[in-house]
XYZ file of C-alpha atoms in Angstrom:
655
model
C 35.411 -18.794 28.291
C 37.646 -17.234 25.324
C 36.588 -14.591 23.481
C 36.201 -14.932 19.591
C 39.208 -13.708 17.953
C 38.614 -10.615 16.055
C 37.833 -10.088 12.551
C 41.445 -10.950 10.365
C 40.321 -8.261 8.245
C 42.000 -5.035 8.992
C 39.931 -3.484 11.755
C 42.791 -0.395 12.390
C 43.404 0.808 9.079
C 41.898 4.028 9.343
C 44.491 4.612 12.132
C 46.291 5.071 9.069
C 43.507 6.741 6.288
C 42.049 8.657 8.614
C 44.878 9.939 10.245
C 47.302 10.930 7.515
C 44.822 13.154 5.701
C 47.420 15.631 5.705
C 49.225 18.231 3.478
C 51.141 16.188 2.206
C 51.474 16.354 -1.902
C 51.956 12.368 -2.297
C 53.241 9.473 0.167
C 56.574 9.587 1.460
C 58.949 6.625 0.890
C 58.888 4.934 4.433
C 61.650 2.784 3.597
C 64.452 5.399 2.223
C 63.541 6.964 5.234
C 64.830 4.280 7.343
C 67.864 3.380 5.402
C 68.586 7.544 6.188
C 69.640 6.144 10.111
C 70.698 3.119 9.366
C 74.246 1.861 9.703
C 74.894 -0.935 7.613
C 78.031 -1.238 8.169
C 76.953 -2.874 11.924
C 76.308 -5.545 12.402
C 72.470 -5.752 13.159
C 72.593 -9.184 15.284
C 75.293 -7.575 17.455
C 74.293 -4.163 18.171
C 70.661 -3.467 16.774
C 70.643 -0.047 17.755
C 73.687 1.147 16.303
C 73.168 -0.241 13.124
C 69.724 0.569 12.842
C 70.472 4.342 13.927
C 73.958 5.201 13.424
C 73.420 7.734 11.074
C 70.588 9.406 13.112
C 71.752 13.543 13.874
C 69.388 16.983 14.732
C 70.760 19.876 13.024
C 72.344 22.815 15.078
C 69.151 24.660 15.065
C 67.409 21.470 16.576
C 69.884 20.797 19.228
C 69.183 24.798 20.344
C 65.868 23.612 20.847
C 66.810 20.477 23.414
C 67.346 17.724 20.786
C 69.164 14.974 22.223
C 67.184 11.730 21.083
C 64.158 10.717 18.780
C 61.894 12.132 20.795
C 63.270 15.254 21.982
C 64.097 16.214 17.871
C 60.227 15.530 17.325
C 59.657 18.332 20.297
C 62.568 20.846 18.586
C 60.761 20.123 15.252
C 57.200 21.264 16.687
C 59.090 24.286 18.361
C 60.503 25.421 14.906
C 57.371 24.924 13.041
C 55.801 27.328 16.039
C 58.222 29.895 15.609
C 57.842 30.822 12.151
C 53.844 31.242 12.892
C 54.892 33.042 15.705
C 57.285 35.150 14.084
C 56.084 35.857 10.552
C 53.846 39.056 9.751
C 50.401 39.067 11.579
C 48.952 40.047 7.960
C 49.216 36.626 6.923
C 47.090 35.263 9.573
C 44.234 33.114 7.791
C 40.955 34.262 8.117
C 39.832 30.919 9.974
C 37.884 31.024 13.978
C 41.183 31.177 16.077
C 42.766 34.215 13.949
C 42.540 36.279 17.375
C 44.155 33.286 19.640
C 46.535 33.251 17.336
C 47.699 37.243 17.743
C 47.173 36.815 21.434
C 49.459 34.029 20.996
C 51.926 36.304 18.995
C 51.148 39.704 20.809
C 53.056 37.869 24.131
C 55.955 35.708 22.130
C 57.025 38.858 20.979
C 57.045 41.214 24.267
C 58.849 37.925 26.137
C 61.369 38.312 22.662
C 61.624 41.830 23.377
C 62.362 41.943 26.787
C 59.423 43.943 26.725
C 58.554 43.212 30.747
C 59.142 45.764 33.796
C 59.400 45.105 37.564
C 57.213 47.503 38.830
C 54.376 45.985 37.168
C 54.705 42.156 38.916
C 56.092 44.954 42.963
C 52.407 47.263 42.255
C 50.357 43.516 41.593
C 51.826 42.366 45.818
C 51.539 45.762 46.613
C 47.744 45.505 46.138
C 48.008 42.199 47.986
C 47.669 44.652 51.535
C 51.382 42.615 52.231
C 53.064 46.291 53.278
C 56.876 45.988 51.588
C 59.345 48.256 53.467
C 62.037 47.852 50.075
C 59.328 49.418 48.121
C 58.935 53.683 47.718
C 55.216 53.891 47.908
C 55.551 51.859 51.295
C 52.856 53.088 53.613
C 54.371 52.678 56.916
C 52.361 49.650 58.016
C 53.446 46.835 59.497
C 54.371 44.198 56.686
C 52.055 40.957 56.524
C 53.499 38.050 55.101
C 50.902 35.300 55.117
C 49.522 37.960 52.478
C 52.243 38.388 50.671
C 53.025 33.947 50.778
C 49.510 33.644 49.388
C 49.330 36.271 46.907
C 52.067 34.932 45.460
C 50.446 31.702 44.950
C 47.710 33.603 43.422
C 49.227 34.134 40.348
C 50.740 30.641 40.401
C 54.029 31.024 41.919
C 55.574 29.603 44.908
C 56.022 31.420 47.936
C 57.639 29.673 51.187
C 55.973 26.658 49.938
C 54.779 25.479 46.565
C 50.850 24.520 46.413
C 49.828 22.323 44.348
C 47.181 20.577 43.426
C 47.876 16.803 42.779
C 45.537 13.740 43.152
C 45.143 12.223 46.252
C 46.989 9.148 46.304
C 44.043 7.597 48.345
C 41.211 8.205 46.357
C 42.836 9.198 42.888
C 39.131 10.921 41.200
C 39.659 13.569 43.277
C 42.040 16.098 43.899
C 43.350 18.019 46.999
C 46.078 20.627 47.247
C 49.714 19.549 48.729
C 52.035 22.007 50.257
C 56.103 20.999 49.730
C 58.877 23.153 49.703
C 60.175 25.565 47.397
C 61.935 24.154 44.555
C 65.506 27.065 44.587
C 66.207 25.915 41.259
C 67.217 29.289 40.889
C 69.789 28.927 44.446
C 71.271 25.565 43.125
C 72.575 22.935 46.192
C 75.945 23.331 46.935
C 76.705 25.112 43.767
C 78.525 28.031 44.277
C 79.101 29.322 40.373
C 75.022 28.906 40.809
C 74.768 30.886 43.753
C 76.717 33.852 43.207
C 74.999 33.802 39.229
C 71.269 34.190 41.663
C 72.949 36.609 43.221
C 74.161 39.016 40.975
C 70.152 37.796 39.255
C 68.864 39.477 42.209
C 71.270 42.608 42.848
C 69.662 43.399 39.037
C 66.193 43.344 39.883
C 66.661 45.203 42.917
C 68.713 48.065 41.023
C 65.612 48.079 38.574
C 63.701 49.167 41.466
C 65.722 51.911 42.361
C 68.076 50.695 44.828
C 71.584 52.118 45.047
C 73.837 49.800 43.874
C 76.244 49.228 47.385
C 72.152 48.337 48.624
C 71.505 45.963 46.436
C 74.311 44.719 46.890
C 74.283 44.414 50.661
C 70.647 42.846 49.833
C 70.571 40.266 47.516
C 73.405 38.803 49.734
C 71.202 38.389 52.427
C 68.297 37.218 50.218
C 70.559 34.229 49.401
C 71.204 33.611 53.240
C 67.762 34.008 53.883
C 67.260 31.116 51.242
C 70.112 29.066 51.584
C 68.640 28.733 55.665
C 64.806 27.713 53.860
C 66.540 24.828 52.100
C 68.624 23.392 55.101
C 65.124 22.860 56.020
C 65.211 20.464 53.804
C 66.622 16.573 54.341
C 70.040 15.795 51.981
C 68.117 14.083 49.784
C 65.592 16.083 47.884
C 64.405 13.764 45.738
C 62.151 12.416 48.877
C 57.946 12.186 48.027
C 55.116 12.769 50.314
C 53.029 10.179 48.109
C 52.542 7.820 50.853
C 52.116 11.167 53.957
C 48.290 10.667 54.991
C 46.132 13.705 53.575
C 44.714 16.225 56.983
C 42.389 18.356 57.171
C 43.524 22.285 57.061
C 41.426 22.513 61.022
C 44.283 19.621 62.100
C 47.008 21.097 60.356
C 46.248 24.702 61.351
C 46.133 22.984 65.371
C 49.429 21.597 64.297
C 51.726 24.674 63.095
C 49.157 28.124 64.684
C 52.470 30.696 63.160
C 52.459 29.614 60.071
C 47.959 31.151 59.797
C 47.145 28.299 56.945
C 43.458 28.922 57.142
C 44.027 32.841 56.579
C 46.579 31.880 53.370
C 43.632 29.594 51.996
C 40.881 32.241 52.994
C 42.810 34.908 51.016
C 43.636 32.158 47.973
C 40.427 30.655 47.907
C 38.056 33.960 47.921
C 35.039 33.608 46.857
C 34.993 29.565 46.993
C 32.316 28.517 49.289
C 34.618 25.984 51.367
C 35.174 24.706 54.997
C 38.706 24.304 56.603
C 36.848 20.613 58.039
C 36.668 19.135 54.360
C 39.548 20.615 53.195
C 42.345 18.064 52.785
C 46.243 18.724 52.026
C 49.004 16.909 52.435
C 52.070 18.397 53.426
C 55.716 18.395 54.350
C 54.844 18.504 58.195
C 58.707 18.348 58.646
C 59.769 21.200 56.568
C 56.733 22.926 57.962
C 57.771 22.946 61.278
C 61.259 23.236 60.202
C 59.556 27.221 58.921
C 57.585 27.744 61.331
C 60.857 28.496 64.010
C 62.460 30.244 60.687
C 59.850 32.537 60.974
C 59.927 33.594 64.546
C 63.960 34.184 63.675
C 62.914 36.970 61.372
C 59.537 39.003 62.588
C 61.774 41.358 64.299
C 63.517 42.762 60.830
C 61.007 42.895 58.071
C 63.418 43.680 55.713
C 64.801 40.593 54.329
C 61.250 37.966 54.417
C 59.647 40.499 52.726
C 62.233 41.818 49.738
C 62.559 38.157 49.216
C 58.941 37.301 48.796
C 58.209 40.398 46.531
C 60.906 39.333 44.526
C 60.037 35.569 43.955
C 57.034 36.855 41.984
C 59.124 38.291 39.025
C 61.658 35.654 39.279
C 59.131 33.195 39.101
C 58.421 35.039 35.306
C 62.265 34.634 34.801
C 61.932 38.280 34.299
C 65.514 39.745 33.116
C 66.731 36.351 33.574
C 67.690 35.259 29.669
C 68.365 39.249 28.791
C 71.985 37.700 27.528
C 71.007 34.600 26.375
C 71.232 33.825 22.153
C 68.365 34.597 20.548
C 67.771 30.543 20.170
C 67.636 30.312 23.726
C 65.345 33.003 24.431
C 63.061 31.803 22.144
C 62.943 28.492 23.205
C 62.239 30.227 26.804
C 58.947 32.282 24.676
C 58.252 29.398 23.605
C 57.923 27.394 27.315
C 56.305 30.619 28.790
C 52.966 30.368 26.051
C 53.291 26.269 26.694
C 52.851 26.785 30.149
C 50.347 29.774 30.323
C 48.147 29.344 26.762
C 48.707 25.409 26.044
C 44.778 25.232 24.534
C 45.866 28.339 22.090
C 49.276 26.978 21.380
C 47.808 23.574 21.130
C 45.690 24.660 18.450
C 47.603 26.693 16.502
C 50.200 23.163 16.287
C 47.743 21.446 15.226
C 46.608 23.859 12.330
C 50.172 23.876 11.339
C 50.310 20.192 11.175
C 47.440 18.965 9.671
C 46.373 21.777 7.074
C 42.899 24.203 7.183
C 40.380 20.826 8.188
C 42.337 20.368 11.424
C 39.536 20.063 13.891
C 37.895 17.241 11.746
C 40.897 15.073 10.674
C 42.403 15.482 13.785
C 38.877 14.398 15.462
C 38.409 11.540 13.334
C 42.703 10.694 14.186
C 41.283 10.422 18.256
C 38.302 7.885 16.812
C 40.334 5.674 15.164
C 43.176 5.788 18.046
C 40.211 4.590 20.570
C 39.866 1.690 17.667
C 43.802 0.560 18.056
C 43.341 0.797 21.885
C 40.688 -1.272 21.907
C 41.944 -3.988 19.247
C 45.009 -3.986 21.653
C 43.183 -4.861 24.889
C 41.387 -7.484 22.580
C 45.082 -9.192 21.797
C 45.802 -8.608 25.612
C 42.647 -10.694 26.541
C 43.269 -13.403 24.431
C 47.010 -13.110 25.987
C 45.360 -13.494 29.931
C 43.114 -16.886 28.769
C 45.741 -18.184 26.883
C 48.830 -17.576 29.107
C 50.091 -20.001 31.933
C 50.661 -17.822 34.824
C 46.845 -17.824 35.016
C 47.054 -21.878 34.573
C 43.527 -22.883 36.408
C 43.131 -20.239 38.277
C 39.871 -18.650 36.635
C 39.425 -16.206 40.197
C 42.582 -14.313 39.394
C 42.246 -14.700 35.274
C 38.504 -13.134 35.522
C 40.254 -10.351 37.749
C 42.864 -10.080 35.240
C 40.389 -9.389 32.462
C 38.388 -6.810 34.145
C 40.839 -4.965 35.054
C 41.649 -4.392 31.605
C 38.523 -4.123 30.031
C 38.241 -1.272 32.441
C 41.425 0.520 31.466
C 40.517 3.408 29.459
C 42.157 5.594 26.835
C 42.162 9.498 27.834
C 42.838 11.949 24.234
C 43.333 15.341 24.274
C 40.795 18.185 23.326
C 41.568 20.517 21.722
C 40.022 23.724 22.936
C 37.418 26.114 21.693
C 38.352 28.570 18.788
C 37.341 32.116 20.310
C 37.428 30.845 24.324
C 41.376 29.150 23.374
C 41.780 28.664 27.255
C 38.255 27.542 27.729
C 35.762 30.082 30.276
C 37.570 32.707 32.691
C 40.504 32.769 30.074
C 41.232 36.663 30.067
C 41.024 39.063 26.756
C 44.829 40.274 26.538
C 45.708 43.267 25.973
C 49.272 45.849 25.101
C 50.682 45.217 28.508
C 52.822 42.358 28.154
C 53.078 42.080 32.034
C 49.723 42.544 32.856
C 48.849 39.874 30.235
C 51.560 37.068 31.981
C 49.565 38.236 34.780
C 45.824 37.324 34.635
C 46.852 34.379 32.040
C 48.544 33.180 35.688
C 45.540 34.134 37.928
C 43.313 32.513 35.080
C 45.367 29.402 35.490
C 45.069 29.291 39.550
C 41.678 29.389 39.147
C 40.889 27.082 37.337
C 43.067 24.679 39.372
C 41.277 25.580 42.380
C 37.961 24.893 40.939
C 39.521 21.077 40.598
C 39.553 20.564 43.883
C 36.015 21.691 44.252
C 34.159 19.640 42.327
C 35.321 20.553 38.396
C 35.592 17.337 36.528
C 38.738 16.414 34.999
C 37.592 14.914 31.325
C 40.543 14.983 28.885
C 44.854 15.697 29.426
C 45.800 18.991 29.938
C 45.978 20.458 25.949
C 50.425 20.479 26.377
C 51.352 20.905 23.164
C 55.251 20.429 23.509
C 54.994 16.955 25.124
C 55.530 13.838 23.862
C 54.893 10.902 26.362
C 51.977 9.056 27.066
C 51.331 7.898 30.665
C 49.784 4.999 32.426
C 47.821 6.443 35.836
C 48.069 3.656 37.833
C 45.242 4.473 40.297
C 42.831 5.467 37.726
C 43.676 2.298 35.636
C 43.671 5.019 32.401
C 46.034 6.074 30.006
C 46.621 9.539 28.722
C 48.280 10.880 25.243
C 49.804 14.226 24.798
C 48.948 16.527 22.857
C 51.967 16.856 21.476
C 52.036 13.325 20.688
C 49.128 14.028 17.850
C 51.283 15.737 15.428
C 54.255 13.359 15.750
C 54.780 11.212 12.559
C 54.531 8.455 14.793
C 50.844 9.236 13.181
C 51.277 11.626 11.068
C 52.569 10.087 8.063
C 51.930 8.062 5.588
C 53.500 5.324 3.133
C 54.082 4.551 0.062
C 53.386 1.111 1.182
C 50.152 0.474 2.821
C 52.332 -2.225 4.816
C 55.027 0.001 6.202
C 52.637 2.482 7.406
C 51.389 -0.293 9.025
C 53.959 -1.380 10.129
C 55.767 1.951 11.958
C 52.250 2.517 13.569
C 52.368 -0.323 15.636
C 55.903 -0.127 16.175
C 55.243 3.743 16.934
C 51.962 4.455 18.542
C 51.045 0.923 18.835
C 53.997 0.392 20.900
C 53.758 3.318 23.274
C 50.027 1.891 24.342
C 51.166 -1.622 24.641
C 53.860 -0.369 26.752
C 51.221 1.614 28.965
C 49.121 -1.020 29.369
C 51.870 -3.347 30.829
C 51.879 -0.897 32.943
C 48.556 -2.671 34.721
C 49.783 -5.278 35.140
C 53.961 -5.649 36.296
C 54.987 -5.668 39.435
C 53.555 -2.197 40.671
C 50.280 -3.142 38.671
C 49.430 -6.121 40.194
C 48.432 -4.677 43.210
C 45.963 -2.936 42.587
C 42.607 -3.587 41.239
C 40.337 -1.889 37.986
C 39.510 1.254 39.419
C 42.508 1.509 40.953
C 42.488 1.070 44.136
C 44.901 -0.717 46.124
C 43.842 -4.726 46.160
C 46.977 -6.343 47.981
C 46.140 -10.147 47.476
C 43.796 -9.850 45.700
C 45.831 -12.306 43.169
C 46.306 -15.650 44.356
C 49.672 -17.330 45.840
C 50.549 -18.889 42.571
C 49.542 -16.724 40.121
C 51.987 -14.106 41.961
C 54.649 -17.483 42.279
C 54.649 -17.893 38.570
C 54.436 -13.918 38.015
C 56.994 -13.799 39.910
C 59.702 -15.982 38.092
C 58.582 -14.739 34.893
C 59.397 -11.394 35.914
C 62.765 -12.496 37.679
C 64.580 -12.596 33.686
C 63.864 -8.743 33.625
C 66.043 -8.519 37.134
C 68.952 -10.600 34.916
C 72.719 -9.315 34.496
C 71.280 -8.288 30.609
C 69.519 -4.991 32.223
C 72.067 -2.013 34.457
C 70.878 -0.480 37.348
C 67.517 -3.722 36.836
C 66.223 -3.027 40.465
C 65.209 0.344 39.612
C 64.513 -0.060 36.457
C 62.323 -3.550 36.032
C 58.838 -2.389 35.322
C 60.201 -0.270 32.698
C 61.901 -3.400 31.177
C 58.994 -5.142 31.837
C 56.785 -3.064 29.932
C 59.166 -2.504 27.097
C 59.646 -6.189 26.327
C 56.144 -7.148 27.130
C 54.711 -3.919 25.309
C 55.897 -4.395 22.208
C 54.821 -8.080 22.109
C 51.786 -7.310 22.110
C 52.465 -4.892 19.264
C 53.843 -7.509 17.256
C 50.892 -9.814 18.209
C 48.294 -7.541 16.856
C 50.634 -5.844 14.158
C 50.708 -10.406 12.908
C 47.446 -11.000 13.436
C 45.628 -8.262 11.816
C 47.920 -7.631 8.692
C 49.451 -11.607 8.400
C 52.804 -9.921 7.582
C 55.804 -12.323 7.837
C 58.544 -9.781 6.774
C 58.545 -7.542 9.952
C 61.877 -6.018 9.107
C 60.324 -2.400 8.945
C 58.569 -3.064 12.064
C 61.956 -4.084 13.908
C 63.967 -0.824 12.447
C 60.965 1.610 13.340
C 60.948 0.535 16.851
C 64.453 0.912 17.234
C 64.442 4.306 15.163
C 61.634 5.587 17.890
C 64.760 5.502 19.927
C 67.685 6.739 17.914
C 70.403 9.296 20.027
C 71.188 8.874 23.884
C 69.175 9.970 26.870
C 69.926 13.581 28.682
C 72.245 13.755 31.335
C 69.959 13.966 34.403
C 70.907 13.825 38.453
C 70.384 10.603 39.878
C 69.278 7.571 38.169
C 66.818 7.299 35.984
C 63.728 4.275 35.777
C 64.126 3.612 32.247
C 67.618 1.554 30.922
C 70.307 3.562 28.595
C 68.542 3.857 24.452
C 70.571 1.343 23.439
C 70.231 -1.119 26.246
C 66.726 -0.444 26.029
C 66.505 -1.530 22.126
C 68.797 -4.541 21.942
C 67.436 -6.130 25.440
C 63.640 -6.199 23.963
C 64.273 -6.928 20.625
C 66.751 -10.073 22.111
C 63.402 -11.440 23.714
C 61.978 -11.287 20.169
C 62.429 -14.715 18.430
C 61.194 -12.987 15.759
C 63.583 -10.603 15.674
C 66.685 -13.770 15.375
C 64.425 -15.393 13.081
C 64.160 -12.094 10.438
C 68.011 -10.929 10.401
C 69.099 -14.283 10.646
C 70.640 -14.189 14.415
C 73.363 -17.029 15.355
C 72.774 -18.815 18.760
C 75.515 -17.001 20.321
C 75.440 -13.372 19.214
C 74.269 -11.078 21.069
C 70.926 -9.656 19.566
C 70.136 -13.798 20.018
C 71.226 -14.611 23.682
C 69.902 -18.549 25.014
C 67.720 -16.491 28.254
C 64.684 -14.433 26.423
C 62.112 -12.460 28.862
C 58.943 -12.897 28.373
C 55.620 -13.318 31.095
C 52.925 -13.375 29.146
């Protein structure tokens, strides 16, 4: 039985009216904003991305902070707003309840900006572990204990001989477990002589600050780089390898396989004060790397100077001590803001929401979250109508019900603003006047929070990352997560002079994002997981899979570059915008869709940042043009001829 259609009234108009209660004195002319970025000289039916974005640009100050496309421009604008607030005089602080939190942010930011850090604070912190570092003047003469040193690094969040991460157990997504992975070697790089030279010079600077003479510091830095390269050689040439399907095992079993790494003593050190058992503590480990590491460590026991000094310098390197001293002010500001983002995300997020939403930010924010939930509900209802009618499940009620049950079980997890007094939550340290001690205490507190997740601390909200604007679908939890940064973007925080324009921009922006992630639950990977996020291969009938596959094959066609890699994103792009469009039309009754399509395209203005390797997403221009080329409504709206680039004969459509 089909569910009755949602009411024709605009049930999610509150998304517009509730979220948009901002500091805007008057509503903005959204049509003029759209026109500003457009290039009318380009035919919309030939290259709509260029037509919609031909005059889009980012300013110099935005580019310094990483702007290269629309989303990174949003982030750059957030950073500029935060930087202004952090650099203004403390006398201008409001008397609101989060003044102390803002003052702490300013203290840490200004300290970072003034390079008010000293290596001795970091080396003293590691010395308190009892590891005994021969390079230090206060060395007691005892033997060096690399296990204590390696564990002490992790208590402050830094990597040592391996990275210890807290991540979802791929076999049981509701459970968090430890992952032991190789170091990332970001400063060293890979087969890059310039990076190697700069890294060696950086280590030399740190050694000089410790009091070593120039020649000794240079020779020791060279040995440290050689040691790190020997660690790097333990990795395969393909550094993008994944361990996601490696079976978790108990610490007791892993310890028996790798006795030379003393893993039990390592965990006893970092988990001091927590009740745990080596037979039940689960880990996913890169055994190949750890076995190679065990052999390598056996070769360095006779001369501990290199190993001990390498571990000692990992802590100041983790906090990037002296790494940005020679950079321009704009880059230093970006670095210091990223430091706050990492160590004080809750406090930074609250400040950001106050800047965007005004003094009543908490009430406005809570209303926004409620109204976004309404939009999510309406998208789900529209998708359910589609699943009830699709030919993919024709005369296949069992599979149709499985898909419908999964959709109904899907959750939306939104970020929660943290308490204005405690800021970072329970256990957050109060900051003092020593910049380095503040960094260490914040990192120590953050590490303890991670450990508590392994031992039963529930995850009830999205981590408050104030500068992330990318939503995610968690396949093994069947839920969508919205980051805090997205709440401060024009996708949500903008009201137009015409309600129809506001609705069009909202659904083409936030509505599309939610729909895109929703469709990931039913792409070529998602259909293998059930409503609870458990792997359930074969739950769909053979005929449903065949019908789905025949339609999905269109997204592997010649219009798509690197199609085998990008196919799931291609599916989510087109099917997601289709869902957002249908929801918009059925709720608003709109017939002129021009604003909707332009708003969608302008969310992808600019170019993709250059990255190593291939991306799972198509380039922005290809993404926009292919998606809109699959929409008959787009061709009708812009009166595209059948022979035009934006109106291909073969249009991809699954549902």
